[in-house]
Amino acid sequence: MTTLSYDVRWLQRALQTLGFDPGPIDGIKGPATDRAVIAFKWSEGLRPRAYVGPIALARLRGAVSEAEPVKFGPETAPEPPWLVEIGKVMGLHEVRDNAELRAWLASDGSTLGDPARFPWCGDAAITALELALPDEPLPPNIERNPYWARNFADYGVKCGRVYGAVASFTRGKGGHVGFAVGYDPKTHRYRIRGGNQSNMVRDSWLAGSRLLALRWPSTWPAAHQRPLPVMNSAGQILSTNEA
């Protein structure tokens, strides 16, 4: 399986060249870039969502002359492939989109079951990680139970507040897991992309006081880490119960 990733600054420049405003050329695939991707895909007759997959990339590569970088460095920003993978199902709801969501959750070869019946944040996390990085070694506790969110506190290696970090949280006697995509230092809240958040795959704000660990896959270069975007969570709903 080929790990899908791309240079975000190249993506932003390509969209800008084609007349779709991605916001600042900053290497962060945030809301403005997502809107530009959706507008581009709409213009191409593709499903209008923010996921950038092989078809959209091929269309972009065919439409612009700027070559993509052959390696990543300080001025390039590879999108973590597990974020690319979970991007396929962003917005899917456990009831409304049950069949499509269940198919994706089972696409890594195993699943907890019906997301409308079971807490499935761990199922979403392990599906995205396993499909993106099939050679990543799993610690014994995740091998035994990849659906228990607190087990992800031992995944990969320890990291700081970096974009795409695997973030595990407490939730009563249980837990929650997703991927960090933003941080508000004033309120100490993390913007988390994951499953079983308001019963769907979406971004939600979680209190930093609940954080157990931030982890990074051992098989994805640490050199590709970049700081979490600083965001303002004022006026946003702080998720306290992801179900």
XYZ file of C-alpha atoms in Angstrom:
243
model
C 0.000 0.000 0.000
C 1.381 3.414 -0.939
C 1.213 6.062 1.757
C -0.578 9.081 0.330
C 0.765 12.478 1.293
C 1.552 15.723 -0.465
C 3.267 19.021 0.160
C 0.658 21.414 1.541
C 2.406 24.579 0.362
C 2.511 23.146 -3.168
C -1.202 22.347 -2.904
C -1.950 25.886 -1.729
C 0.124 27.478 -4.500
C -1.522 25.238 -7.109
C -4.998 26.198 -5.929
C -4.031 29.870 -5.881
C -2.648 29.639 -9.426
C -5.966 28.193 -10.583
C -7.943 31.014 -8.968
C -9.062 29.247 -5.782
C -8.051 31.195 -2.660
C -6.413 28.829 -0.108
C -5.627 31.581 2.393
C -2.010 32.113 3.494
C 0.623 29.869 1.910
C 1.556 28.496 5.303
C 1.650 24.709 4.917
C -1.434 24.220 7.095
C -4.461 22.621 5.472
C -6.961 24.689 7.410
C -10.517 25.871 6.678
C -9.547 28.311 3.906
C -7.536 25.661 2.069
C -10.355 23.150 2.555
C -12.828 25.603 0.988
C -10.488 26.086 -1.957
C -10.154 22.311 -2.413
C -13.949 21.936 -2.360
C -14.379 24.714 -4.935
C -11.714 23.175 -7.186
C -13.271 19.714 -6.987
C -16.713 21.149 -7.696
C -15.319 22.819 -10.824
C -13.869 19.476 -11.919
C -17.082 17.546 -11.375
C -15.614 15.658 -8.429
C -17.337 14.996 -5.123
C -17.107 18.395 -3.400
C -15.351 17.609 -0.139
C -12.042 18.660 1.389
C -10.379 15.244 0.974
C -7.422 15.423 -1.425
C -7.031 11.971 -2.911
C -5.296 10.513 -5.976
C -7.857 11.802 -8.489
C -7.809 15.385 -7.196
C -4.009 15.358 -7.002
C -3.756 14.089 -10.576
C -6.080 16.871 -11.774
C -4.024 19.495 -9.941
C -0.746 18.119 -11.257
C -2.133 18.246 -14.779
C -3.387 21.806 -14.404
C -0.296 23.574 -13.040
C 3.306 23.655 -14.171
C 4.988 23.938 -10.774
C 6.633 20.668 -9.819
C 6.119 19.180 -6.387
C 9.177 18.957 -4.123
C 11.016 15.662 -4.265
C 11.760 15.763 -0.548
C 10.390 17.568 2.471
C 12.286 20.208 4.403
C 11.868 23.429 6.407
C 9.810 25.102 3.671
C 7.670 22.098 2.821
C 4.941 20.533 4.913
C 3.785 16.993 4.207
C 0.230 16.356 5.309
C 0.304 13.452 7.797
C -1.088 10.518 5.794
C -3.389 9.424 8.620
C -5.069 12.836 8.369
C -5.370 12.312 4.618
C -6.985 8.947 5.316
C -9.508 10.149 7.881
C -10.262 13.022 5.518
C -12.051 10.488 3.316
C -14.839 10.205 5.869
C -14.992 13.699 7.367
C -18.601 14.623 8.030
C -19.981 11.093 7.988
C -22.597 10.444 10.702
C -22.985 7.136 12.514
C -26.711 6.906 11.658
C -27.241 8.968 8.507
C -24.146 7.533 6.770
C -24.017 4.242 8.630
C -23.240 1.922 5.707
C -20.455 4.098 4.271
C -18.917 4.681 7.693
C -19.076 0.992 8.632
C -17.384 0.054 5.362
C -14.509 2.435 6.053
C -14.114 1.308 9.674
C -13.820 -2.296 8.444
C -11.452 -1.463 5.572
C -8.335 -2.094 7.706
C -9.412 -5.716 8.174
C -11.235 -5.478 11.507
C -13.829 -3.336 13.244
C -15.531 -2.913 16.591
C -18.959 -3.106 14.989
C -21.876 -0.815 14.280
C -20.825 2.768 15.164
C -24.440 3.544 16.025
C -24.190 0.986 18.858
C -20.587 1.132 20.089
C -18.154 3.940 21.047
C -15.994 4.075 17.939
C -13.355 6.786 18.360
C -10.655 4.124 18.752
C -11.954 2.265 15.716
C -11.666 5.458 13.643
C -8.152 6.199 14.913
C -6.743 2.723 14.311
C -8.389 2.519 10.883
C -6.779 5.770 9.734
C -3.395 4.841 11.205
C -3.329 1.254 9.936
C -4.376 2.209 6.399
C -1.875 5.079 6.254
C 1.042 3.317 7.979
C 0.589 -0.459 7.706
C 4.163 -1.142 8.869
C 3.840 0.815 12.131
C 4.470 -1.569 15.070
C 1.692 -1.615 17.655
C 2.289 -1.923 21.397
C 0.838 -5.062 23.018
C -2.121 -3.281 24.588
C -3.272 -1.931 21.210
C -2.668 -5.330 19.607
C -5.003 -6.804 22.217
C -7.603 -4.030 22.025
C -7.212 -1.290 19.397
C -10.620 0.176 20.284
C -9.888 1.259 23.877
C -8.960 4.929 23.540
C -6.596 5.091 26.511
C -4.388 2.432 24.935
C -3.248 5.018 22.387
C -1.265 6.741 25.132
C 1.392 4.100 24.302
C 1.201 4.383 20.499
C 4.390 5.228 18.593
C 6.692 7.665 20.368
C 6.156 10.663 22.605
C 5.902 14.050 20.910
C 5.013 17.636 21.725
C 2.190 19.809 20.438
C 2.585 18.949 16.779
C 0.100 18.863 13.924
C -1.378 15.393 13.487
C -0.298 14.062 16.891
C -2.291 11.090 18.141
C -4.029 12.578 21.169
C -5.618 10.461 23.907
C -7.898 11.940 26.558
C -9.751 10.884 29.680
C -13.534 10.653 29.601
C -14.831 9.492 32.949
C -13.529 5.959 33.449
C -13.047 5.630 29.697
C -11.285 7.777 27.175
C -11.241 9.397 23.778
C -8.684 9.468 20.966
C -8.234 11.553 17.846
C -5.681 13.636 15.979
C -4.561 17.102 17.064
C -5.051 19.800 14.414
C -5.041 22.979 16.511
C -4.395 24.481 19.925
C -5.736 27.503 21.809
C -3.102 28.511 24.388
C -5.418 31.026 26.061
C -8.004 28.396 26.966
C -5.681 25.350 26.833
C -8.018 23.603 24.402
C -7.062 21.202 21.628
C -8.790 21.024 18.274
C -9.185 17.290 17.648
C -10.127 15.497 14.417
C -11.684 12.136 15.108
C -14.606 9.780 15.171
C -17.540 9.631 17.582
C -17.449 13.402 18.020
C -21.108 14.503 18.047
C -21.736 11.028 16.571
C -19.706 11.773 13.451
C -16.202 12.302 12.051
C -15.447 15.958 12.648
C -13.241 18.482 14.448
C -14.086 19.311 18.081
C -12.526 21.317 20.913
C -11.388 19.290 23.943
C -10.063 20.560 27.268
C -6.317 20.217 27.701
C -6.897 19.204 31.320
C -8.183 15.867 29.992
C -5.119 15.136 27.855
C -3.279 11.890 28.606
C -0.644 11.839 25.870
C 0.456 13.155 22.498
C 2.137 10.514 20.339
C 3.743 10.280 16.897
C 4.073 7.184 14.655
C 7.577 5.756 14.911
C 7.654 4.999 11.171
C 6.784 8.545 10.038
C 9.804 10.896 10.211
C 10.015 13.169 13.235
C 11.477 15.728 10.830
C 7.968 16.062 9.363
C 6.566 17.335 12.638
C 5.459 20.944 12.738
C 3.869 22.987 15.537
C 0.138 22.821 16.077
C -1.581 25.837 14.510
C -2.604 28.361 17.142
C -6.354 28.826 16.979
C -8.966 30.901 18.806
C -11.658 28.726 20.327
C -13.768 31.646 21.577
C -17.374 31.007 20.713
C -16.703 27.382 19.831
C -18.327 24.494 21.666
C -15.936 22.722 24.028
C -16.640 18.996 23.704
C -16.974 17.260 27.062
C -18.684 14.045 25.943
C -17.707 13.032 22.423
C -20.723 10.727 21.932
